[in-house]
Coordinates of C-alpha atoms and ligand atoms in Angstrom, one line a residue:
M1 CA 46.0 13.9 166.0
N2 CA 46.1 15.9 169.3
E3 CA 43.3 15.7 171.5
F4 CA 42.3 19.5 171.8
K5 CA 38.7 20.0 171.7
Q6 CA 37.4 22.8 169.3
P7 CA 34.4 23.2 167.4
F8 CA 35.6 23.2 163.9
A9 CA 38.0 21.0 162.1
L10 CA 41.8 21.3 162.9
G11 CA 42.5 20.7 159.2
Q12 CA 46.0 20.5 157.9
K13 CA 49.4 21.5 159.0
N14 CA 49.9 25.1 157.8
D15 CA 52.8 24.5 155.7
A16 CA 52.0 27.4 153.1
Y17 CA 52.7 29.8 155.8
A18 CA 55.4 28.2 158.1
D19 CA 57.6 30.7 157.2
Y20 CA 55.7 33.3 159.0
F21 CA 54.8 31.4 162.2
T22 CA 57.1 30.3 165.1
G23 CA 56.0 26.8 166.0
Q24 CA 53.2 24.6 164.4
S25 CA 49.9 25.9 163.3
Y26 CA 47.1 24.0 161.4
I27 CA 44.6 25.6 158.9
S28 CA 41.3 24.3 158.0
V29 CA 39.4 26.2 155.1
L30 CA 35.7 27.0 156.2
T31 CA 34.8 28.9 153.0
L32 CA 36.5 30.7 150.2
E33 CA 33.0 32.4 148.9
G34 CA 31.8 35.8 149.7
V35 CA 34.0 36.2 153.0
P36 CA 37.2 34.0 153.1
S37 CA 36.9 32.2 156.5
F38 CA 39.6 29.9 158.0
N39 CA 40.0 28.2 161.2
I40 CA 43.5 28.4 162.3
T41 CA 44.9 26.5 165.4
F42 CA 48.3 27.0 167.2
E43 CA 49.9 24.5 169.6
P44 CA 51.2 26.0 172.7
G45 CA 53.8 28.4 172.1
C46 CA 52.9 29.0 168.8
R47 CA 52.4 32.5 167.3
N48 CA 52.5 34.1 163.7
N49 CA 54.9 37.1 162.9
W50 CA 54.4 40.4 163.1
H51 CA 52.0 41.5 160.3
I52 CA 49.9 44.0 158.8
H53 CA 46.7 43.3 156.7
K54 CA 46.5 45.6 153.8
G55 CA 43.1 46.8 152.2
G56 CA 40.3 45.3 154.5
G57 CA 41.7 44.3 157.9
Q58 CA 40.9 40.9 159.6
I59 CA 38.3 39.9 162.3
L60 CA 39.2 36.9 164.7
F61 CA 36.6 35.0 166.5
C62 CA 38.2 33.1 169.2
T63 CA 36.8 29.6 169.6
A64 CA 39.0 27.2 172.0
G65 CA 42.1 27.3 174.2
T66 CA 43.9 30.6 175.3
G67 CA 45.8 33.0 173.3
W68 CA 47.2 36.4 172.9
Y69 CA 46.7 39.6 170.4
Q70 CA 48.9 42.5 170.3
E71 CA 49.0 45.5 168.2
E72 CA 52.6 47.2 168.1
G73 CA 53.0 49.9 170.7
K74 CA 50.4 48.5 173.1
P75 CA 50.3 45.7 175.7
A76 CA 49.3 42.2 174.5
Q77 CA 45.5 41.1 175.1
K78 CA 44.7 37.7 176.6
L79 CA 42.3 35.9 174.2
N80 CA 39.6 33.5 175.4
P81 CA 36.6 31.4 173.8
G82 CA 34.0 33.9 172.9
D83 CA 36.3 37.0 172.1
T84 CA 36.1 39.0 169.0
V85 CA 39.2 41.0 167.7
N86 CA 38.7 43.3 165.0
I87 CA 41.9 44.3 163.2
P88 CA 41.8 47.4 161.4
A89 CA 43.7 47.6 157.9
G90 CA 47.2 48.8 158.3
V91 CA 47.8 47.9 162.0
N92 CA 51.0 45.9 162.8
H93 CA 50.0 43.1 164.9
W94 CA 50.5 39.6 166.1
H95 CA 48.2 36.6 167.2
G96 CA 48.8 33.1 168.8
A97 CA 48.8 30.8 171.6
A98 CA 49.5 31.1 175.2
K99 CA 52.7 29.4 176.1
D100 CA 51.0 26.6 178.1
S101 CA 47.9 26.2 175.9
W102 CA 46.5 25.2 172.6
F103 CA 44.3 28.0 170.8
A104 CA 42.2 28.4 167.9
H105 CA 40.4 31.4 166.2
I106 CA 38.5 31.7 162.9
A107 CA 40.2 34.4 160.8
L108 CA 37.9 36.2 158.4
T109 CA 39.4 38.3 155.7
V110 CA 37.4 41.4 155.4
P111 CA 36.8 41.9 151.6
A112 CA 38.6 44.5 149.9
E113 CA 40.2 45.5 146.6
S114 CA 43.9 44.6 146.7
A115 CA 43.5 43.0 150.1
A116 CA 47.0 41.5 151.2
T117 CA 49.2 40.6 154.1
E118 CA 52.5 42.4 154.7
W119 CA 54.7 39.8 157.0
R120 CA 57.3 41.2 159.2
G121 CA 59.6 39.7 161.7
P122 CA 59.0 37.2 164.3
V123 CA 57.7 37.9 168.0
S124 CA 60.9 37.0 169.9
D125 CA 61.2 34.4 172.5
E126 CA 62.2 37.3 174.9
E127 CA 59.0 39.4 174.1
Y128 CA 56.8 36.4 174.1
N129 CA 58.1 34.8 177.2
K130 CA 57.5 38.2 179.1
L131 CA 53.7 37.3 178.6
Ligands
MN1 MN1 46.4 39.1 161.6

């Protein structure tokens, strides 16, 4: 058990999505009714692969630690507690922790017919270490 302080539960190791992350992440299901919502926690250096939310997009509510969000072709944006990120459907992007900090966000799936996530390749160490 780590000592990272955050308002929502750390949950379980995010094994189901391990193939799409670099480093260890954790997932806690907040609700599956109405608007499916999850608390995702990233250990320092952990980030997800480039990916696209098809159908309805995604909203992130940053709750603890320091992280990054980047859309393809744009500079990475530093994330702090209280930040909201609205990710339109179809935009290639990644999100994760800073290299020296744990990070947690709530991820909300915008309801839509045929909502799905299309996973692409990892964010390379070379790209990530420049941040
Ligand atoms: Mn996303």
